[in-house]
Structures are given as C-alpha cells and as structure tokens.
Coordinates of C-alpha atoms in Angstrom, one line a residue:
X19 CA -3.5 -41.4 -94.1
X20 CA -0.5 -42.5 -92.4
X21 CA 0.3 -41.4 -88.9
X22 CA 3.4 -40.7 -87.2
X23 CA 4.9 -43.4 -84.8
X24 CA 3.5 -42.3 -81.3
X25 CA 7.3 -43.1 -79.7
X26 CA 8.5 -40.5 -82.4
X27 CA 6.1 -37.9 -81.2
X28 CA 7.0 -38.2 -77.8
X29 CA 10.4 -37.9 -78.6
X30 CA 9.9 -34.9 -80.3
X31 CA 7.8 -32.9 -77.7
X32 CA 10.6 -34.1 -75.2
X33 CA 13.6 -32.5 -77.4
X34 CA 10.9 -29.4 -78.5
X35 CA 8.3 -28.9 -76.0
X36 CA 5.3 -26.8 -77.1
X37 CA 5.9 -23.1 -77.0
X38 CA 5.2 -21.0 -73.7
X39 CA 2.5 -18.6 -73.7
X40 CA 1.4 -15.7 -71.9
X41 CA -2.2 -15.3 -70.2
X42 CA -3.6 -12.1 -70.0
X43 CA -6.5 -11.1 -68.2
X44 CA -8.6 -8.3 -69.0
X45 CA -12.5 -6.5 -67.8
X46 CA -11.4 -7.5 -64.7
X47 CA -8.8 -6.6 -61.8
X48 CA -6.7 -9.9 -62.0
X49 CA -3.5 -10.9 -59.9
X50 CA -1.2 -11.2 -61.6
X51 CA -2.7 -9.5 -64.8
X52 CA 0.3 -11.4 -67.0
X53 CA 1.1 -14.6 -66.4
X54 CA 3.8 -17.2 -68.3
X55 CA 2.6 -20.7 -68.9
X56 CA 5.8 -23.3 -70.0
X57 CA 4.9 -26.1 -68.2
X58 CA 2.5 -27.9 -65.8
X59 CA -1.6 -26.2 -65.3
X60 CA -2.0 -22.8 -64.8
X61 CA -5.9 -22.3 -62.6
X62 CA -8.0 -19.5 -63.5
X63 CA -9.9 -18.4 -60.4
X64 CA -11.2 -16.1 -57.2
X65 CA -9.6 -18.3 -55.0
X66 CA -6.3 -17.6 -52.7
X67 CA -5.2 -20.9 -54.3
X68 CA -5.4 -20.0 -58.0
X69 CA -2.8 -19.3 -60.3
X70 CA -4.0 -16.2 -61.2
X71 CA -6.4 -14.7 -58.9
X72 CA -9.9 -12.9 -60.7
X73 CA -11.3 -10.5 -58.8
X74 CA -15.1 -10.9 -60.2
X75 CA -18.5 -12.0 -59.1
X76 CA -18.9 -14.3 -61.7
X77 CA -15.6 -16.3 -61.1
X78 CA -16.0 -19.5 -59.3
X79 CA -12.9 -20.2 -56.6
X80 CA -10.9 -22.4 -58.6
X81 CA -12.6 -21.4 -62.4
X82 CA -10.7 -23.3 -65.4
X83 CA -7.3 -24.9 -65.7
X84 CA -4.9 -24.4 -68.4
X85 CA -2.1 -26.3 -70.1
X86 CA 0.3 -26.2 -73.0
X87 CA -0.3 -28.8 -75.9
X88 CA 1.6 -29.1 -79.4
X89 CA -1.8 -27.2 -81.4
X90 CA -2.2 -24.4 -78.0
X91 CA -3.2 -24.3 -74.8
X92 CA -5.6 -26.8 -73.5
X93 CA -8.7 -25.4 -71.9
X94 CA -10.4 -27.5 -69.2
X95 CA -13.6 -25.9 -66.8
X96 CA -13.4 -27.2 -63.2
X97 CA -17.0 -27.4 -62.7
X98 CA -17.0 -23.7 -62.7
X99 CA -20.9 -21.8 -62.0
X100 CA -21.2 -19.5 -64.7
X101 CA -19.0 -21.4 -67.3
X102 CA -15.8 -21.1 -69.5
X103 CA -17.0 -19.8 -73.1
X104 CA -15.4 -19.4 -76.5
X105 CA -17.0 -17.9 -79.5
X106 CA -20.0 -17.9 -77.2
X107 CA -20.1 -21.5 -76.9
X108 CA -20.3 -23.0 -73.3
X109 CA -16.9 -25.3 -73.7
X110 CA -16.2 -28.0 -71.1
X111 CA -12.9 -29.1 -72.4
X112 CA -11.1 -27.5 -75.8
X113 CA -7.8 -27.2 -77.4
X114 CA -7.7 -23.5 -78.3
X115 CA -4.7 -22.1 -80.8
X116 CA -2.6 -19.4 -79.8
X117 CA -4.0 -15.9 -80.1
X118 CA -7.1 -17.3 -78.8
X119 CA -9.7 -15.3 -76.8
X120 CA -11.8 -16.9 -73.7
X121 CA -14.2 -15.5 -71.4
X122 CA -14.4 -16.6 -68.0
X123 CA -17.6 -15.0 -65.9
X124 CA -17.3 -11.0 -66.5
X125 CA -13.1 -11.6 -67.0
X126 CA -11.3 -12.0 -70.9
X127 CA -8.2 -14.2 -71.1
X128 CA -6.3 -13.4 -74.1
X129 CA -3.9 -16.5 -74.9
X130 CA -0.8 -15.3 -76.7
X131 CA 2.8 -16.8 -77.8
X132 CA 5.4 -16.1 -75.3
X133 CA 7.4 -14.6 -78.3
X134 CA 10.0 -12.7 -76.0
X135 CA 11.4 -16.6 -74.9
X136 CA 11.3 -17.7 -79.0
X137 CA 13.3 -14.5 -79.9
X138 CA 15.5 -15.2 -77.5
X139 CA 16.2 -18.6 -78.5
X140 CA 20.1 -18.8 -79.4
X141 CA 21.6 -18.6 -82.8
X142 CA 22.3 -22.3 -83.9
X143 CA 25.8 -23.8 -84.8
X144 CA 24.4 -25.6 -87.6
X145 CA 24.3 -24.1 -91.2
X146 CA 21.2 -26.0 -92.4
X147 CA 18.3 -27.1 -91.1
X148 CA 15.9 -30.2 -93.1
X149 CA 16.7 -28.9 -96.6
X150 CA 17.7 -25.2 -95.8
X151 CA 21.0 -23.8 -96.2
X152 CA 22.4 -20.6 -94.9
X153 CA 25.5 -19.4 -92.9
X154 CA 24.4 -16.1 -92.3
X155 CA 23.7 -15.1 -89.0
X156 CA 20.2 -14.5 -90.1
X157 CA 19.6 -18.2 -91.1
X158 CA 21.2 -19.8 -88.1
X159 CA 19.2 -17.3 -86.3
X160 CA 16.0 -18.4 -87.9
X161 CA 17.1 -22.3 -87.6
X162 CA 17.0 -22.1 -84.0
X163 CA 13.3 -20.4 -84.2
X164 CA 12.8 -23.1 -86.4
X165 CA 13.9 -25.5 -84.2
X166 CA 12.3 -24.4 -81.3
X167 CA 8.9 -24.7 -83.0
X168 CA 9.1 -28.1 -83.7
X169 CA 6.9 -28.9 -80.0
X170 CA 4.1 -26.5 -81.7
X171 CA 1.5 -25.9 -84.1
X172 CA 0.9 -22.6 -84.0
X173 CA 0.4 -20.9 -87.3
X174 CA 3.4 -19.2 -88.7
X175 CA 3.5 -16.5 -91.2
X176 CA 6.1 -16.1 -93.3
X177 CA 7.1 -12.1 -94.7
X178 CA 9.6 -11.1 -97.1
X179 CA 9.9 -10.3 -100.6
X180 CA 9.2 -12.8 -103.9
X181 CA 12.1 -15.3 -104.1
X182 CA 13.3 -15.8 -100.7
X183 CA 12.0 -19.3 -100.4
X184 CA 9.3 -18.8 -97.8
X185 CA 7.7 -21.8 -99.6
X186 CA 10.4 -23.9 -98.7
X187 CA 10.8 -22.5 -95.1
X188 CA 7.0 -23.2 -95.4
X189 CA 7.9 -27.1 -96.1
X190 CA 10.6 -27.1 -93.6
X191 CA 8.2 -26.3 -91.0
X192 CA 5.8 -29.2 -91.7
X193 CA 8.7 -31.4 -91.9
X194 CA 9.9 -30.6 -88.7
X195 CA 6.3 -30.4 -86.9
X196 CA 3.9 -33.3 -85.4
X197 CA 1.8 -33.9 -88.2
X198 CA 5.1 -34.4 -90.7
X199 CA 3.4 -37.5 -91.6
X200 CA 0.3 -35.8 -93.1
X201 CA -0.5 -33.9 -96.1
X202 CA 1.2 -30.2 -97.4
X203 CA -1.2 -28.6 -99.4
X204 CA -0.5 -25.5 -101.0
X205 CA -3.0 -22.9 -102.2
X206 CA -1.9 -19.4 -104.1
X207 CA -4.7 -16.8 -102.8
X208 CA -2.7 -14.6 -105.5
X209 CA -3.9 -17.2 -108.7
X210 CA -7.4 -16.9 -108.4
X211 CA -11.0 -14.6 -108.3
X212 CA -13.3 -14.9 -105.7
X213 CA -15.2 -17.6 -106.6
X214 CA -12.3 -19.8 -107.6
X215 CA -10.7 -19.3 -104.0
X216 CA -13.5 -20.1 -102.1
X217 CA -13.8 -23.0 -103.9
X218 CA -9.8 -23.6 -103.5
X219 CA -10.1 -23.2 -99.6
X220 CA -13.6 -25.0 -98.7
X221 CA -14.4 -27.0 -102.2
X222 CA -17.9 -26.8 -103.6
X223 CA -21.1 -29.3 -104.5
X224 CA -21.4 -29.7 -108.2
X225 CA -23.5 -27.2 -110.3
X226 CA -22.4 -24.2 -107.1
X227 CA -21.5 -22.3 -109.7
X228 CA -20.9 -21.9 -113.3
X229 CA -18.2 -24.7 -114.4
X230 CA -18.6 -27.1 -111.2
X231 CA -19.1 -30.0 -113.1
X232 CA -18.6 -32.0 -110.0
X233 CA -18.2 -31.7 -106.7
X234 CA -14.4 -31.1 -105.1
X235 CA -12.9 -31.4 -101.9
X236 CA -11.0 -28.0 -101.0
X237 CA -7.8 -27.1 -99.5
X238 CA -9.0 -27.4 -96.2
X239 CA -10.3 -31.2 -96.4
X240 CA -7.2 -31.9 -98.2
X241 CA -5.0 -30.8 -95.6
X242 CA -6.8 -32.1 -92.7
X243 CA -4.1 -33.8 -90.4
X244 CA -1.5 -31.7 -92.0
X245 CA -0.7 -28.2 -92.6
X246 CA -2.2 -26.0 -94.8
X247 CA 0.2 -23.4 -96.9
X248 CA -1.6 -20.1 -98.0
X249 CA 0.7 -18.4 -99.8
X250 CA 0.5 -14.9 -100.8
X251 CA -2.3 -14.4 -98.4
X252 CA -2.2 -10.9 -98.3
X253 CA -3.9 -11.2 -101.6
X254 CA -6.9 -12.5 -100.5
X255 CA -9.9 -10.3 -101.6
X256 CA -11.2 -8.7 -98.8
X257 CA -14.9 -10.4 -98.4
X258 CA -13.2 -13.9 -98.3
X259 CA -11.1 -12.9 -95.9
X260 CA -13.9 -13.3 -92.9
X261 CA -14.9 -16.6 -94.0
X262 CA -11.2 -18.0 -93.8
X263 CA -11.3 -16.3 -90.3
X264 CA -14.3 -18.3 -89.1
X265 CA -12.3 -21.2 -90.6
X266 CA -9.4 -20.8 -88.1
X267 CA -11.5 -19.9 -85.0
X268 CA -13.6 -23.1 -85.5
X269 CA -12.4 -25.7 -87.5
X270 CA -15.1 -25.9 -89.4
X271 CA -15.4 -25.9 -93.2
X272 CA -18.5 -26.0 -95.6
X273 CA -18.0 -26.1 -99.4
X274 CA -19.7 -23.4 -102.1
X275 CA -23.7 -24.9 -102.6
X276 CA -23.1 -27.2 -99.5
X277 CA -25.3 -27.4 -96.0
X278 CA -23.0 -29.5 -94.3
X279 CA -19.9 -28.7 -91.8
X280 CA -16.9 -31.0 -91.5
X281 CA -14.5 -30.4 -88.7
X282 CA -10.7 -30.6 -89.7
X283 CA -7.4 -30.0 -87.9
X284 CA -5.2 -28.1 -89.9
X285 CA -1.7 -26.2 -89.0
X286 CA -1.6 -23.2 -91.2
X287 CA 1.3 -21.6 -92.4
X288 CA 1.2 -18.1 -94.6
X289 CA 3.5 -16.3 -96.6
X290 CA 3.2 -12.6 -98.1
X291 CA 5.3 -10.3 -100.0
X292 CA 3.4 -7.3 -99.2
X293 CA 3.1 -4.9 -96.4
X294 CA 0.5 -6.2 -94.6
X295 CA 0.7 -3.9 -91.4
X296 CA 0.2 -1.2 -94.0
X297 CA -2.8 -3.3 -95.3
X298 CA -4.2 -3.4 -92.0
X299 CA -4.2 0.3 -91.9
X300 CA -5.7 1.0 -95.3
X301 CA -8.5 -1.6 -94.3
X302 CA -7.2 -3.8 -97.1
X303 CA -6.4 -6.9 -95.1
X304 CA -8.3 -7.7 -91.8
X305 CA -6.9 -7.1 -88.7
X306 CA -8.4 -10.2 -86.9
X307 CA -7.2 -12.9 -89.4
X308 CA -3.8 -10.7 -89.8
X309 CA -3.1 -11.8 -86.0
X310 CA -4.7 -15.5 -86.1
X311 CA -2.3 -16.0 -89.0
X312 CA 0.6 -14.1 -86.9
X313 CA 0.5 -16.3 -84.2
X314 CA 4.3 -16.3 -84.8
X315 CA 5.8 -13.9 -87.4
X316 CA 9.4 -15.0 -89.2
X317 CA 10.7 -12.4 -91.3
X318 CA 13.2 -13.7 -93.8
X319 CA 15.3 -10.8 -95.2
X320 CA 16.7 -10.6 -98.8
X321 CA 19.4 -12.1 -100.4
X322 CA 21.6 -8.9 -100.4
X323 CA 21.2 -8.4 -96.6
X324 CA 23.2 -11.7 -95.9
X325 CA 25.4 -12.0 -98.8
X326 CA 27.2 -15.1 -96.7
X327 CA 24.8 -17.2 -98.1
X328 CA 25.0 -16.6 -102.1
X329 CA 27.5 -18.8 -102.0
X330 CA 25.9 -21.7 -100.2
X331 CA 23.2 -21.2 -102.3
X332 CA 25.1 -21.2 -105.3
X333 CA 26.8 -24.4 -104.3
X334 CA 23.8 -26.0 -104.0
X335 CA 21.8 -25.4 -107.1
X336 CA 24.6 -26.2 -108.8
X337 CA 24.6 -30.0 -106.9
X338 CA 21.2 -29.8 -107.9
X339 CA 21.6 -29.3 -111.6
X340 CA 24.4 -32.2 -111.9
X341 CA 27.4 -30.1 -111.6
X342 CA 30.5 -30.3 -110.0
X343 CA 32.2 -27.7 -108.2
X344 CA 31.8 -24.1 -109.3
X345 CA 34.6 -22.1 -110.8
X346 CA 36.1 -19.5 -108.6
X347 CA 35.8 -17.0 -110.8
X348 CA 31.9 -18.3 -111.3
X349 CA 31.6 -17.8 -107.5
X350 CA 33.0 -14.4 -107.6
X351 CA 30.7 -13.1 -110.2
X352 CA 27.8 -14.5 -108.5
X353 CA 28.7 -13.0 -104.8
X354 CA 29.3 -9.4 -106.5
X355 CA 25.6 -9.3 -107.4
X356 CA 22.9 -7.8 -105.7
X357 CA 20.5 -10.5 -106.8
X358 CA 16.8 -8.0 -105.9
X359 CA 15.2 -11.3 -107.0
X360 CA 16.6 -13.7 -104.6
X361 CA 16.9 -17.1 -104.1
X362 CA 15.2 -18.0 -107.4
X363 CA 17.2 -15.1 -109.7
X364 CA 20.5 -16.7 -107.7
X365 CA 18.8 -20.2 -108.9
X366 CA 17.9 -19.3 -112.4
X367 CA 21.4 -18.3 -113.0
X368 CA 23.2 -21.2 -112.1
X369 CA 20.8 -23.2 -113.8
X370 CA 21.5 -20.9 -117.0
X371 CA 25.5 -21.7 -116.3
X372 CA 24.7 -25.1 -116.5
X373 CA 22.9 -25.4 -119.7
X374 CA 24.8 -23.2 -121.3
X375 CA 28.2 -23.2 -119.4
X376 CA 28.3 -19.3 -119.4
X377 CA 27.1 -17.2 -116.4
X378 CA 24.6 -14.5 -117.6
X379 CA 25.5 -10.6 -116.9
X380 CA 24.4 -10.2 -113.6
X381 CA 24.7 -6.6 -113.8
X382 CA 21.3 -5.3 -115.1
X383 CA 18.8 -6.3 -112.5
X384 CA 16.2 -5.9 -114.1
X385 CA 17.0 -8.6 -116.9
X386 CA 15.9 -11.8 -116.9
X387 CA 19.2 -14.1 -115.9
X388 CA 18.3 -17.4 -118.2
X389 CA 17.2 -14.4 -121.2
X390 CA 20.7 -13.0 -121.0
X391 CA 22.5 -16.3 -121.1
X392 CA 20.8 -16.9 -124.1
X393 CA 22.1 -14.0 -125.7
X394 CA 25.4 -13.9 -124.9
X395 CA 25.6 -17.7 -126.0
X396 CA 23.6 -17.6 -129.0
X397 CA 25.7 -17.0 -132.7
X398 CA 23.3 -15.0 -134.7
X399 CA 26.4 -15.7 -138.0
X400 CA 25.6 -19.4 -137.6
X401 CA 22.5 -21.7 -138.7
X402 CA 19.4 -21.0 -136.4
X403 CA 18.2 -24.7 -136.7
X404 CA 21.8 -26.1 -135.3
X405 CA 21.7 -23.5 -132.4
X406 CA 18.0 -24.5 -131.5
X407 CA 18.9 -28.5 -131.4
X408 CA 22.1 -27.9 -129.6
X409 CA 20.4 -25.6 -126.9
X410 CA 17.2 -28.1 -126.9
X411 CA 19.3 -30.7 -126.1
X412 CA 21.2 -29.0 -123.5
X413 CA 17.7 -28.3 -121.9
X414 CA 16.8 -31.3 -122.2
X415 CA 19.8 -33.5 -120.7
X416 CA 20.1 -30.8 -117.6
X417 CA 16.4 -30.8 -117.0
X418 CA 16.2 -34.9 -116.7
X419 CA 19.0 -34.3 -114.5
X420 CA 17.6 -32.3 -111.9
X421 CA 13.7 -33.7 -112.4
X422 CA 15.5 -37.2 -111.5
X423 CA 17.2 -35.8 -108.7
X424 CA 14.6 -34.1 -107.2
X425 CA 12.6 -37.5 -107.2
X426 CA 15.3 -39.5 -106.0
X427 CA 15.8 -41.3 -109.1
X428 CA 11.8 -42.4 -109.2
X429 CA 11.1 -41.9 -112.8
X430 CA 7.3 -42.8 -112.6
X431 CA 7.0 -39.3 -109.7
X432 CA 9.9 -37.8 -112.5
X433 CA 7.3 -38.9 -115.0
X434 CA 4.2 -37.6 -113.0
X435 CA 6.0 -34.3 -112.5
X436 CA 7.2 -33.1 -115.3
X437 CA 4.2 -34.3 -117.2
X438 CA 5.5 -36.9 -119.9
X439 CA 4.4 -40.0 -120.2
X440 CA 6.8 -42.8 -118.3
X441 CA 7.7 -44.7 -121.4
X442 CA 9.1 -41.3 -123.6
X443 CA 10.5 -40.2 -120.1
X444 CA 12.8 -43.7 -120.2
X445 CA 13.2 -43.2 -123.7
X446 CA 14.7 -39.4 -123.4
X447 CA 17.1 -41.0 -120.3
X448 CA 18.5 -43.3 -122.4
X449 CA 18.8 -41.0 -125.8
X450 CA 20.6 -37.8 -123.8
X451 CA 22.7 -40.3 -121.7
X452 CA 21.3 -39.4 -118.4
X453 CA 22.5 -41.6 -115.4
X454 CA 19.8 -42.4 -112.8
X455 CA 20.6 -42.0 -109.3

C-alpha cells in the first residue's frame, strides 16, 4: 500500500492541526473539572504542578500526560503508582480516539471533541471543496468544518436524508485526511442479514457458515490504513451492533469461524438517513456506538433548504454528462422544483435531459424523473422497434460519455466499471462516435 509523502503530512497538520478536545474529569473533585487541550501536553495529577489537579488517594503527583495527535489524544503514564487504564488494561503509552474514556486511580477522564471551537469555525469564501460544490451558506459552512478536519481522524457521522451525497462528503473527507493515500472501502449495513454483515465488516474462514466457500478478508482488513465508510449504519441489526463497538474501542478484528485477532487502524466515517436519536430512545440503535461514531456529527440539510445550490448542481451534472451549457429556461424549471429526492433526483433529471433532450415534469414528486422523460418523449403512433434503437443508442452514446469521464479517459477502469469487456468497450467508442478525453 502506498503511503503518503511524510513532507506532505507535515504540511498538512501545519495548515490543519488536529482538533482541540476537552478533558473532563469525573468520581473525583478535580481542578479544573473541564479543561481545553489545543496544543502542547496537558498533566493529569495531585500535584500543585499539574494541569489539572485530582483530588484522590490513588493519583500519583504528576499522573499521565496528554497530547493531541491526527487519530486523538495521545495518552502517556508518567510512571504513575496505581496506573493509567483503558478498557481495563494497564496502558503505558496509547493513542486513544475521541470520545474515549480513561481511568486514572479512583478519577474518569472523559476525552471529547472541542466541538464548540469546530462550530465556530468561519464560513469559507470558497464554493467547493475537493469535488463538492455548493454556494449556499450551508455548504461553505460545512467546507470550513471540512476543512478544519483535515489535521484529524476522528470519526465523522454523516445525517441527512437519501440523496444528499453523504457518500461523496464521505469521500471528500478521506481525500482531504492523513491517510488519503490509503484505501476507501464502503460497506452498506442496509444490503445485508446478519450473517452477511458480519462477514462484510470482519470476513470469515471458509466453511463459517453455509456458502463460505473460502475464506475472505472483511471490511475492516480492507480498509486498514484508510477509512472505513459504513453507510446507512443506523441499519445495523441490533446484536451486531456490540461487536462493531468492540471493533472501535480496540482495533481489533476476528473473522466469522476464526481464533485469531489482527489489529488495524481504520478512520471511520458513517452516514444514516434515519433518526437515530430517536433509535437510541426506542433501544433500536446503541447508545455507546451511537457516540463512538458521533465523535463529530455533520448534518447535511436537503436540497430544498438551500435552493442556491440546484443550480450549481445542475451545472455540474450536466458537465458531467457531456453537455454544454444549460438552457435558461432548463435552469428555471429545475430551480422551481422541490426536488424531496435530492442530489440524485436533481442528477437523474439532467441525465434524462441529456439523453433525451427534454426535461421530465418535475412537478409530481413522487414520479420517477428518467420514467417521466420517457413518456413525454416516447411516440406511441410510431414504430416501437425505431423508438427503442434510437433511445438505446442515445443511452448508449451518453453513458460512454460520462463512464469515460468519470475515469479520466482510462477505458480499461471504464471497462472494469461498467462491466464490458475492454475490446466491445473500444468497439462501442468508436461505433457511437464517442471522443475520449
């Protein structure tokens, strides 16, 4: 696996240092109680000279010292008598993630994000940030947060409804993060049973259960020096849900029918569409992994909340299906609709006005946008075999389009993607008249 340049790193935590946290003590009387940490050590102690002064039998003078990194806050014991524990583990040194929880003698010091400082962060001048577009002031707002994130790995989850594009938020994150360099693997808790998801997450031995032919590595192992996307999380079944939580507090993974642990490092991102506050009340999602996972929360709002960006959006799918500038009129229709699904109902109706060179009704909202293009295109007086080639070919042409310039003109990933074999792929390029970028 590639790494990134160590110069670049440095460069990056020197333009985006990690994010501040706040230390809170608690089972014991503590001065102060709450304590920011956004640079330099922070010592944990009874001492007069400590940072925060513990007022308890078991706390050596100058106890354990603590210190922002990219993945947390750094935990180092300074020799201390009774020890520095986590999980109920004796630790000398660790790198603990934020919303950690480490007890120190008879005291409990609950590591948190200093969220207060990233809500404050300013709203950015810039109407994009790597790949995202947006000139709302709810983008530029979330840029910055963004932005400031890049000196961190704390894991993020993502909340708002289907079609916003929290999986490419999700991908803008790695991209702008310290371990940009390794993998992005993506796992749908919403596509599978049980069984299959564990499998998904941790990987299994061969014969662990009906249909494991052969052992696989999971999500986890996959991701390991990169970030791991869960998206729609909150639909993990409930009894999984402790298992992914001893994931994150540990590091540690062990496949379905396997004895053996493996340690990764892993930056997890999540997404949800659902209510998960109202989960956590019903006892349908775990409170626990609800706020290991919401280390920071970014909610993205919908579509008709910041209508300054349909057109931006608009704009851009249209680049991205080989078009030129959009009508006026096109860009009128398009900013009077409500769009309730998003991003990708704004994207699957350009893409229709592309193909077809009409603009479905975007009045009904609960039709389908490509379905009512089709019908207000299609001539049910004329020959059903000359409608179906010329649409086919239509498809055809503005799908090699967009496939190519997705990959960058790479027709083997173009190939690989859209799953036809290289040679046809060439062979379809050249027949519909496709220019490769």
């Amino acid at each position: 696996m590639s790494r990134e340049d160590p110069t670049k790193s440095l460069a990056r935590l020197r333009d985006h240092p990690p994010l501040g946290v706040v230390v809170r003590v608690a089972g014991a009387p503590a001065t102060p109680r709450v304590k920011r940490l956004d640079a330099g050590t922070l010592v944990i102690g009874a001492g007069k000279g400590a940072d925060i002064i513990v007022e308890d039998k078991a706390m050596s003078r100058s106890h354990a010292e603590l210190s922002l990194v990219p993945e947390g806050v750094r935990v180092k014991d300074l020799g201390s008598t009774n020890g520095t524990f986590y999980l109920g583990q004796r630790v000398e040194s660790i790198v603990l993630s934020l919303g950690s929880r480490i007890v120190l003698g008879g005291a409990e010091l609950c590591i948190e994000p200093d969220i207060e400082a990233l809500e404050g962060a300013p709203e950015t001048s810039h109407a994009g940030y790597r790949g995202l577009v947006g000139a709302s002031p709810a983008m530029r707002r979330l840029f910055a947060v963004l932005a400031r994130l890049e000196g961190s790995l704390v894991n993020v989850l993502l909340e708002g409804e289907s079609g916003v594009g929290k999986e490419v938020i999700a991908r803008a994150i790695h991209e702008g993060s310290s371990v940009a360099s390794g993998p992005l693997v993506t796992v749908n808790c919403a596509a599978f049973g049980r069984e299959l998801v564990l499998s998904e997450l941790f990987g299994h031995k061969k014969g662990a259960f009906t249909g494991a032919v052969e052992s696989r590595k999971g999500a986890f192992e996959a991701a390991d020096g990169g970030t791991l996307f869960l998206d729609e999380v909150g639909e993990l079944p409930l009894d999984v849900q402790p298992m992914l939580l001893r994931a994150l507090e540990s590091g540690e993974v062990k496949p379905l029918g396997g004895n053996e642990t493996r340690v990764v490092k892993v930056r997890v991102v999540a997404a949800t569409n659902r209510d998960v506050v109202g989960d956590l009340k019903s006892g349908a999602f775990r409170e626990d992994l609800y706020y290991r996972l919401a280390v920071v929360r970014l909610s993205i709002p919908p579509l008709r909340e910041r209508p300054e960006d349909v057109e931006v959006f608009a704009r851009r799918f249209a680049s991205a299906a080989g078009l030129g500038e959009l009508p006026g009129d096109v860009v009128f229709r398009l900013k009077a609709h409500g769009w309730p699904g998003n991003a990708r109902e704004l994207r699957n109706a350009v893409q229709a006005y592309a193909a077809l060179g009409t603009l479905p009704d975007a009045s009904p909202a609960e039709e389908d946008a490509l379905e009512t293009a089709l019908e207000q295109s299609i001539d049910p007086t004329k020959s059903y075999q000359d409608q179906k080639d010329e649409f086919s070919s239509r498809f055809t042409r503005t799908y090699l389009k967009m496939v190519l310039a997705r990959t960058g003109g790479n027709q083997s990933e173009a190939a690989r993607v859209s799953g036809v074999d290289r040679s046809y792929l060439g062979k379809l390029i050249v027949k519909h008249g496709v220019r490769r970028t």
